[in-house]
Coordinates of C-alpha atoms in Angstrom, one line a residue:
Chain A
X26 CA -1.9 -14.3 20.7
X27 CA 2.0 -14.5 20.9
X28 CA 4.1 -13.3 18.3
X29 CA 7.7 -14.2 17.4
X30 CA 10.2 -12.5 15.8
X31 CA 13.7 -14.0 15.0
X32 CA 16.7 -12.2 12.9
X33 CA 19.7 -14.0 11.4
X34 CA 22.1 -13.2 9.3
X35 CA 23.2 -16.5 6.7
X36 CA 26.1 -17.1 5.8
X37 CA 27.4 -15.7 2.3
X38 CA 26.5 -18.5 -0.2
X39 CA 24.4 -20.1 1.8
X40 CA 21.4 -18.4 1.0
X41 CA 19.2 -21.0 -0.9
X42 CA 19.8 -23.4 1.8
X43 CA 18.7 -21.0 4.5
X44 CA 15.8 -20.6 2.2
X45 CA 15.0 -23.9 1.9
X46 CA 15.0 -24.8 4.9
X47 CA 13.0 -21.6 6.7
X48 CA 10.2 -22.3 3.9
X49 CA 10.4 -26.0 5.0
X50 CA 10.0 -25.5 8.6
X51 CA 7.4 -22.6 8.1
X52 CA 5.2 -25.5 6.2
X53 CA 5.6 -27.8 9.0
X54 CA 4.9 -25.1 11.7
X55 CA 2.0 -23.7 10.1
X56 CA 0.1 -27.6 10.1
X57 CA 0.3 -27.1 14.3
X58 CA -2.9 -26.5 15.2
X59 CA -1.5 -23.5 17.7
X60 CA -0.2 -21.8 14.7
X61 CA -2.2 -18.7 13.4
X62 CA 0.7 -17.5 10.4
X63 CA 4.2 -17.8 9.9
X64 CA 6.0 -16.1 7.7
X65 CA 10.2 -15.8 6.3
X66 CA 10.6 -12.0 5.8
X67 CA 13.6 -10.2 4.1
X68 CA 14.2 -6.2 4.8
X69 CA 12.6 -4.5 1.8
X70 CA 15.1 -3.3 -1.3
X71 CA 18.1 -4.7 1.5
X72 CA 20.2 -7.4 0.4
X73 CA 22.6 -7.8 3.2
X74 CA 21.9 -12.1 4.5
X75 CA 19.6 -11.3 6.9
X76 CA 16.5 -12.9 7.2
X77 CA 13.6 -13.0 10.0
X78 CA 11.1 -15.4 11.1
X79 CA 7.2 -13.5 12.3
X80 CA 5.3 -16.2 13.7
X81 CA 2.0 -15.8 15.4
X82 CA 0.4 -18.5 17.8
X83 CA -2.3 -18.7 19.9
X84 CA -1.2 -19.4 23.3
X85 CA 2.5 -18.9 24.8
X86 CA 1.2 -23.2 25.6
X87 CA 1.2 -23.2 21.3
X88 CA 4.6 -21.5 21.3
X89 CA 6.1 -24.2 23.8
X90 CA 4.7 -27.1 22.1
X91 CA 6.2 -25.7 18.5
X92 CA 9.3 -25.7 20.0
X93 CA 9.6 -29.3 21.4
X94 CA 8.5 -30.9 17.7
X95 CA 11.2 -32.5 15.4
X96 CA 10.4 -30.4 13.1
X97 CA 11.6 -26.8 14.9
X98 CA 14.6 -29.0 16.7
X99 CA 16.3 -30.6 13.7
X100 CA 15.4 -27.3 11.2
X101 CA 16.9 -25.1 13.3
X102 CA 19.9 -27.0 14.5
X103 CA 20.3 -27.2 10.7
X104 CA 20.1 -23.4 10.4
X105 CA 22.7 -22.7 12.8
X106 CA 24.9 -24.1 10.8
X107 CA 24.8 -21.9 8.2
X108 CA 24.5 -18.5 10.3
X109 CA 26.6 -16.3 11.7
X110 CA 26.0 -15.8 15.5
X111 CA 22.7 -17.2 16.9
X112 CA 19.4 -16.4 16.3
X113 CA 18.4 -13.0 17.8
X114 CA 14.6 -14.6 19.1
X115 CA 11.6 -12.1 20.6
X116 CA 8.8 -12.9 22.0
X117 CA 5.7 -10.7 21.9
X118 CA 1.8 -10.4 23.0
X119 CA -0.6 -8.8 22.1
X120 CA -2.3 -6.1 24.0
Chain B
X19 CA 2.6 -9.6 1.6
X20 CA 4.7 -6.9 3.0
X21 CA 5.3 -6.4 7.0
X22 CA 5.7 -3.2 8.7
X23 CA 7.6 -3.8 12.3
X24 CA 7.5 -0.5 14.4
X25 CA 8.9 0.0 17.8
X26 CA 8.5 3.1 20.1
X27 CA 9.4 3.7 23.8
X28 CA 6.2 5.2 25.3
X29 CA 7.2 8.7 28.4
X30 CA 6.0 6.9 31.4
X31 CA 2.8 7.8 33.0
X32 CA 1.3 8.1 28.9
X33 CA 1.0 4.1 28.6
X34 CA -3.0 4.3 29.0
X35 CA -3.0 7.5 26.2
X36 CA -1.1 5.1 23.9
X37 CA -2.7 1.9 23.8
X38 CA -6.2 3.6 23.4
X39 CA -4.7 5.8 20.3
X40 CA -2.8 2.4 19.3
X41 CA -6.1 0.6 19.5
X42 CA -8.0 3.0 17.1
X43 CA -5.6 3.1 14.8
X44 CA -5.4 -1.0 14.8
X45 CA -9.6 -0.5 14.1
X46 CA -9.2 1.8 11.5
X47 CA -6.5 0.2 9.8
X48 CA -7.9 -3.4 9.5
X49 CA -11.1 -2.3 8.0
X50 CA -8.7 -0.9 5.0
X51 CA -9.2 -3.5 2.0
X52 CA -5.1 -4.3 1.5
X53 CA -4.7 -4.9 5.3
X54 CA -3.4 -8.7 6.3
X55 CA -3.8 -8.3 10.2
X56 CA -3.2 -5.5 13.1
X57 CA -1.2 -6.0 16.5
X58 CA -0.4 -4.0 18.8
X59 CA 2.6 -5.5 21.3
X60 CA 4.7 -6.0 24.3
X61 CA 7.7 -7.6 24.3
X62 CA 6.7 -11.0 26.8
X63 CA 7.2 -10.5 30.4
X64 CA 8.8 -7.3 29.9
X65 CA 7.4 -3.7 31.4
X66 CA 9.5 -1.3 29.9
X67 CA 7.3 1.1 28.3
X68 CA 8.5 -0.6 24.6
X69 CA 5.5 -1.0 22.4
X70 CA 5.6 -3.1 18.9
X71 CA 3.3 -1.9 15.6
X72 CA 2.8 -5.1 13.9
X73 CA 1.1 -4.7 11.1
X74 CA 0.9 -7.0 7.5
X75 CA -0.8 -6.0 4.2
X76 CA -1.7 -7.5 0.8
X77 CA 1.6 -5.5 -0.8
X78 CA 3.9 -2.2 -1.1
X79 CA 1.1 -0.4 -2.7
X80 CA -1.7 -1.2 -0.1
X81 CA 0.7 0.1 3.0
X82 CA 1.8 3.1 0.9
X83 CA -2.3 4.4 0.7
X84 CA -2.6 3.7 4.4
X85 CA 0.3 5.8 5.2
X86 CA -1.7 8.6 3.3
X87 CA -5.0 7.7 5.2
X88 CA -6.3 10.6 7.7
X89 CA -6.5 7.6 10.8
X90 CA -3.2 7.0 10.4
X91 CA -1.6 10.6 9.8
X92 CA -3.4 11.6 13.0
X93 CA -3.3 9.3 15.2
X94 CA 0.7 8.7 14.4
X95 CA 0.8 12.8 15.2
X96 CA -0.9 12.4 18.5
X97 CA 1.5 9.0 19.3
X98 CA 4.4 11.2 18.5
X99 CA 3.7 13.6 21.1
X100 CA 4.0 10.2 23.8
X101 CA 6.7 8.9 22.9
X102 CA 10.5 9.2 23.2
X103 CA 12.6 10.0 20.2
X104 CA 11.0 8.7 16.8
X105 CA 8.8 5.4 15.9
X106 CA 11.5 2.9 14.7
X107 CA 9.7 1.5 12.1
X108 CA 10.7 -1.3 9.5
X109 CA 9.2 -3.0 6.2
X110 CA 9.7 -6.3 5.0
X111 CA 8.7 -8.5 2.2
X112 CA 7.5 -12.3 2.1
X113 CA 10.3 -14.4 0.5

């Protein structure tokens, strides 16, 4: 297993569409048949704009293919629109 | 769902102590009724000692009873005797 974990911080305003769009992309993501969860996670009782993606997936192979689709391209070319900086990605496995 | 992300930077030469007390508490903790999944990690292609808690359960109230569990009490006491500095450790919530 693989994990991911990706920070951002949105935009002021711009919540919602950040939102929107993370739950949107973690629908798509989570229809791969690599995928084992994925997940849009706030800090707990923080309300400061930043947001993380926790993604699990089989393989690092899964991981690669997720990140070629049309879905994880155009969603996140969308997202970093609205962010400030660029995403802060990790990439994990398990041990 | 809540997510507990933990980091901790393991004194060199205690790696092996660690993963087998990391490993125990992973077994302990996923036969608790609130607990989502386990995972112990490593960031990818890195060998730097770091190792990654990541752990997800059913809500707040299901983390907060295994933080009173014995396993985890104990083992986190041993862990903290390998380790530099403190376990980094944050929680998150599903949005």
């Amino acid at each position: 297993m693989v994990a991911v974990f990706a920070k951002c911080k949105v935009v002021g305003g711009k919540e919602k569409i950040f939102v929107d769009l993370a739950h949107e992309l973690a629908e798509k993501s989570r229809a791969e048949s690599a995928n084992v969860s994925y997940d849009i996670l706030s800090e707990i009782d923080k309300d400061n704009g930043e947001f993380f993606f926790l993604e699990k997936w089989k393989d690092k192979a899964g991981l690669d293919e997720h990140m070629a689709t049309d879905h994880f391209k155009n969603i996140i070319a969308e997202v970093q629109k609205i962010i400030e900086g660029e995403l802060e990605i990790h990439v994990y496995e398990a041990i």
